[in-house]
CSV table of C-alpha atoms in Angstrom, one decimal:
chain,number,residue,atom,x,y,z
I,1,GLY,CA,31.9,13.3,39.2
I,2,ALA,CA,33.0,16.2,38.6
I,3,GLY,CA,37.0,16.0,37.0
I,4,VAL,CA,39.9,18.3,36.6
I,5,SER,CA,39.4,21.5,36.5
I,6,GLN,CA,42.0,24.2,35.1
I,7,SER,CA,41.4,28.1,34.4
I,8,PRO,CA,41.0,29.7,32.3
I,9,SER,CA,41.1,28.1,28.7
I,10,ASN,CA,42.5,30.3,27.0
I,11,LYS,CA,45.3,32.8,27.8
I,12,VAL,CA,45.8,35.8,26.1
I,13,THR,CA,49.2,38.3,27.5
I,14,GLU,CA,51.4,40.7,26.5
I,15,LYS,CA,55.8,39.6,27.1
I,16,GLY,CA,56.8,41.2,29.9
I,17,LYS,CA,53.3,40.7,32.3
I,18,ASP,CA,52.3,38.0,35.3
I,19,VAL,CA,50.0,34.9,35.0
I,20,GLU,CA,48.4,33.1,36.9
I,21,LEU,CA,47.2,30.0,36.1
I,22,ARG,CA,44.6,28.0,38.3
I,23,CYS,CA,44.0,23.7,38.4
I,24,ASP,CA,41.3,22.5,41.0
I,25,PRO,CA,42.1,18.3,41.3
I,26,ILE,CA,39.8,15.3,42.3
I,27,SER,CA,38.3,16.0,45.2
I,28,GLY,CA,40.6,13.2,47.1
I,29,HIS,CA,43.1,13.5,45.0
I,30,THR,CA,46.4,13.6,47.0
I,31,ALA,CA,48.8,14.3,44.1
I,32,LEU,CA,48.4,17.2,41.9
I,33,TYR,CA,50.8,17.9,38.3
I,34,TRP,CA,51.9,20.7,35.6
I,35,TYR,CA,52.9,20.5,32.8
I,36,ARG,CA,53.9,22.1,29.6
I,37,GLN,CA,53.1,20.8,26.7
I,38,SER,CA,54.4,22.9,23.3
I,39,LEU,CA,53.2,22.4,20.3
I,40,GLY,CA,54.6,19.2,18.9
I,41,GLN,CA,55.9,18.3,22.3
I,42,GLY,CA,55.6,15.6,24.8
I,43,LEU,CA,55.1,17.0,28.3
I,44,GLU,CA,57.1,18.5,30.3
I,45,PHE,CA,57.3,18.1,34.3
I,46,LEU,CA,57.1,21.3,35.8
I,47,ILE,CA,55.9,20.1,39.5
I,48,TYR,CA,54.5,18.4,41.3
I,49,PHE,CA,52.7,18.7,44.9
I,50,GLN,CA,51.8,15.9,47.6
I,51,GLY,CA,50.0,16.2,50.4
I,52,ASN,CA,51.7,18.3,52.9
I,53,SER,CA,55.3,17.4,51.6
I,54,ALA,CA,57.5,19.4,49.9
I,55,PRO,CA,56.5,19.8,46.4
I,56,ASP,CA,59.2,18.8,43.6
I,57,LYS,CA,60.2,21.6,41.6
I,58,SER,CA,62.9,20.2,40.4
I,59,GLY,CA,61.0,20.7,36.8
I,60,LEU,CA,60.3,24.8,36.4
I,61,PRO,CA,62.2,25.3,33.5
I,62,SER,CA,62.9,29.3,35.8
I,63,ASP,CA,62.5,31.5,39.4
I,64,ARG,CA,59.8,33.0,36.8
I,65,PHE,CA,58.0,30.5,37.2
I,66,SER,CA,56.4,29.2,40.6
I,67,ALA,CA,53.6,27.5,42.2
I,68,GLU,CA,51.5,27.2,45.2
I,69,ARG,CA,48.5,24.5,46.8
I,70,THR,CA,46.4,25.7,49.1
I,71,GLY,CA,44.6,23.0,51.6
I,72,GLY,CA,45.6,20.8,49.8
I,73,SER,CA,43.3,21.0,47.1
I,74,VAL,CA,43.2,24.4,44.4
I,75,SER,CA,46.7,25.1,42.9
I,76,THR,CA,47.8,27.9,40.8
I,77,LEU,CA,50.8,28.2,38.6
I,78,THR,CA,52.8,31.7,38.0
I,79,ILE,CA,55.0,33.0,35.7
I,80,GLN,CA,56.6,36.2,36.2
I,81,ARG,CA,57.5,38.2,33.4
I,82,THR,CA,56.6,36.3,30.7
I,83,GLN,CA,58.4,35.8,27.2
I,84,GLN,CA,57.3,34.4,24.0
I,85,GLU,CA,58.9,31.3,25.2
I,86,ASP,CA,56.4,30.8,28.0
I,87,SER,CA,53.8,30.3,25.0
I,88,ALA,CA,52.1,26.6,26.0
I,89,VAL,CA,49.5,24.3,26.5
I,90,TYR,CA,49.3,24.7,30.2
I,91,LEU,CA,48.3,21.0,32.2
I,92,CYS,CA,47.5,20.3,35.5
I,93,ALA,CA,46.6,16.7,37.0
I,94,SER,CA,45.7,15.0,40.0
I,95,ARG,CA,46.0,11.1,41.1
I,96,THR,CA,45.2,9.6,44.2
I,97,ASN,CA,48.0,7.8,46.4
I,98,ARG,CA,47.3,4.4,45.5
I,99,ARG,CA,46.3,4.3,41.8
I,100,THR,CA,49.6,5.5,38.7
I,101,GLU,CA,46.7,6.8,37.0
I,102,GLN,CA,47.2,10.9,36.3
I,103,PHE,CA,43.9,12.5,35.4
I,104,PHE,CA,44.6,16.0,33.5
I,105,GLY,CA,42.7,19.4,32.7
I,106,PRO,CA,41.3,20.4,29.6
I,107,GLY,CA,44.8,22.6,29.8
I,108,THR,CA,45.2,26.5,29.6
I,109,ARG,CA,46.3,27.7,26.5
I,110,LEU,CA,48.8,30.5,26.9
I,111,THR,CA,50.0,32.8,24.0
I,112,VAL,CA,52.5,35.7,25.1
I,113,LEU,CA,52.4,38.9,22.3
L,1,ARG,CA,69.6,11.6,26.0
L,2,LYS,CA,65.7,12.0,26.5
L,3,GLU,CA,64.3,10.2,29.4
L,4,VAL,CA,61.4,8.6,27.0
L,5,GLU,CA,61.8,8.3,23.0
L,6,GLN,CA,59.4,7.7,20.6
L,7,ASP,CA,59.1,8.3,16.8
L,8,PRO,CA,56.8,11.1,16.1
L,9,GLY,CA,55.4,9.0,13.3
L,10,PRO,CA,52.9,9.9,11.7
L,11,PHE,CA,51.9,6.1,10.9
L,12,ASN,CA,48.9,6.3,7.9
L,13,VAL,CA,46.9,3.1,8.0
L,14,PRO,CA,43.6,2.5,6.3
L,15,GLU,CA,40.7,0.8,8.1
L,16,GLY,CA,41.4,-2.5,9.3
L,17,ALA,CA,44.7,-2.8,9.3
L,18,THR,CA,47.0,-3.9,12.5
L,19,VAL,CA,49.5,-0.7,13.5
L,20,ALA,CA,52.1,-1.2,15.9
L,21,PHE,CA,54.6,1.8,17.9
L,22,ASN,CA,57.7,0.9,20.3
L,23,CYS,CA,58.7,3.3,22.1
L,24,THR,CA,62.1,3.6,23.8
L,25,TYR,CA,63.5,4.8,27.3
L,26,SER,CA,67.0,6.0,29.2
L,27,ASN,CA,66.9,4.6,32.4
L,28,SER,CA,67.4,1.1,33.2
L,29,ALA,CA,65.3,2.1,37.3
L,30,SER,CA,61.8,2.4,34.7
L,31,GLN,CA,59.7,0.9,37.3
L,32,SER,CA,56.2,1.2,36.0
L,33,PHE,CA,55.4,2.2,32.1
L,34,PHE,CA,51.9,3.4,30.7
L,35,TRP,CA,50.5,4.2,27.3
L,36,TYR,CA,48.2,7.8,26.9
L,37,ARG,CA,46.2,9.0,24.7
L,38,GLN,CA,45.7,12.4,23.5
L,39,ASP,CA,43.2,13.8,20.8
L,40,CYS,CA,43.9,16.3,19.0
L,41,ARG,CA,43.8,19.5,21.3
L,42,LYS,CA,42.5,17.9,23.7
L,43,GLU,CA,44.2,16.2,27.1
L,44,PRO,CA,46.3,13.0,27.4
L,45,LYS,CA,44.2,10.2,29.1
L,46,LEU,CA,45.3,6.6,29.9
L,47,LEU,CA,44.9,3.9,27.7
L,48,MET,CA,46.8,0.8,29.2
L,49,SER,CA,49.5,-0.1,31.9
L,50,VAL,CA,51.9,-2.2,31.3
L,51,TYR,CA,52.6,-5.1,32.9
L,52,SER,CA,56.3,-7.3,32.9
L,53,SER,CA,54.3,-10.2,31.5
L,54,GLY,CA,52.3,-7.7,29.1
L,55,ASN,CA,49.3,-7.4,28.8
L,56,GLU,CA,45.8,-7.4,26.3
L,57,ASP,CA,42.7,-4.9,26.2
L,58,GLY,CA,40.2,-6.0,23.2
L,59,ARG,CA,42.1,-4.7,20.3
L,60,PHE,CA,45.0,-3.1,22.0
L,61,THR,CA,48.8,-4.8,23.3
L,62,ALA,CA,51.4,-3.6,25.0
L,63,GLN,CA,54.5,-5.3,25.6
L,64,LEU,CA,57.4,-4.7,28.1
L,65,ASN,CA,61.1,-5.3,26.3
L,66,ARG,CA,63.4,-5.5,29.7
L,67,ALA,CA,66.2,-6.0,27.9
L,68,SER,CA,66.4,-4.2,25.3
L,69,GLN,CA,65.2,-0.8,27.5
L,70,TYR,CA,61.2,-0.7,24.5
L,71,ILE,CA,58.2,-1.3,25.3
L,72,SER,CA,54.9,-1.4,22.0
L,73,LEU,CA,51.6,-1.3,21.5
L,74,LEU,CA,49.8,-3.1,19.2
L,75,ILE,CA,46.6,-2.1,17.5
L,76,ARG,CA,44.9,-4.9,16.2
L,77,ASP,CA,41.8,-3.8,13.6
L,78,SER,CA,42.3,-0.1,13.0
L,79,LYS,CA,38.8,2.2,13.3
L,80,LEU,CA,39.1,5.4,12.3
L,81,SER,CA,38.1,5.8,16.1
L,82,ASP,CA,41.6,4.8,17.3
L,83,SER,CA,43.3,8.1,15.4
L,84,ALA,CA,45.1,10.1,17.5
L,85,THR,CA,48.3,10.4,19.1
L,86,TYR,CA,50.0,7.9,21.9
L,87,LEU,CA,52.0,9.3,24.5
L,88,CYS,CA,54.9,6.5,25.9
L,89,VAL,CA,55.0,7.3,30.2
L,90,VAL,CA,57.6,5.8,32.6
L,91,ASN,CA,58.5,6.3,36.3
L,92,THR,CA,61.6,5.3,38.2
L,93,ARG,CA,62.4,3.1,40.4
L,94,ASP,CA,64.2,6.5,42.6
L,95,ASN,CA,61.2,9.2,42.3
L,96,PHE,CA,58.1,7.1,41.5
L,97,ASN,CA,55.8,10.2,42.0
L,98,LYS,CA,57.5,11.7,38.8
L,99,PHE,CA,56.7,10.3,35.2
L,100,TYR,CA,58.4,11.7,31.8
L,101,PHE,CA,55.9,11.7,29.1
L,102,GLY,CA,57.5,11.1,25.4
L,103,SER,CA,56.8,13.1,22.1
L,104,GLY,CA,54.2,10.8,21.1
L,105,THR,CA,53.2,8.7,18.3
L,106,LYS,CA,50.4,10.4,16.2
L,107,LEU,CA,48.7,7.9,13.8
L,108,ASN,CA,45.5,8.3,11.3
L,109,VAL,CA,43.8,5.6,9.9
L,110,LYS,CA,42.0,6.9,7.1
L,111,PRO,CA,38.5,4.9,5.7
């Protein structure tokens, strides 16, 4: 079946612009995560959605970052007024409630010039 | 202090060698433990979960030491295709849905 998909695969933007990153989780997966991975670093948790519950936003680094998940499926991560330090790969993952295994999308490589 | 710490490596080993990585975690309430594999410029994929009694999957063996708060991954008879970065992942009893990733240990298997 289809895995997690993300778009765009690459995004180059200028400092100060807003960007939107999209994630389509595996159908039927109720949990959705966003992570950020900088070069040579581990995954940094950003935000977690579970069904209709309030999201866990504890990992968002600043109020320039926000995310929403519409209809319990597709999610969009928005970064406003991008800064050079926002450059990273943004990974989305989804999983079912019954298993702890997370399935990752291929990521969006964001470069802020 | 980071939740999960790993030796970044790289570990450079010849084909057929046995290699082991450790990962330490700081929260004694950590509950579930995993090893993920990440190939260069690819997304992470689950390699194996780590059970309290230790577990084996083919050439891969995972161990948990709760007293010393570390997990290990042993790879026997290394293959060229094992070259990747291995990420240690934990979650905790107080927030089962939040996962903490280590920065990974890089393995290079040479012919």
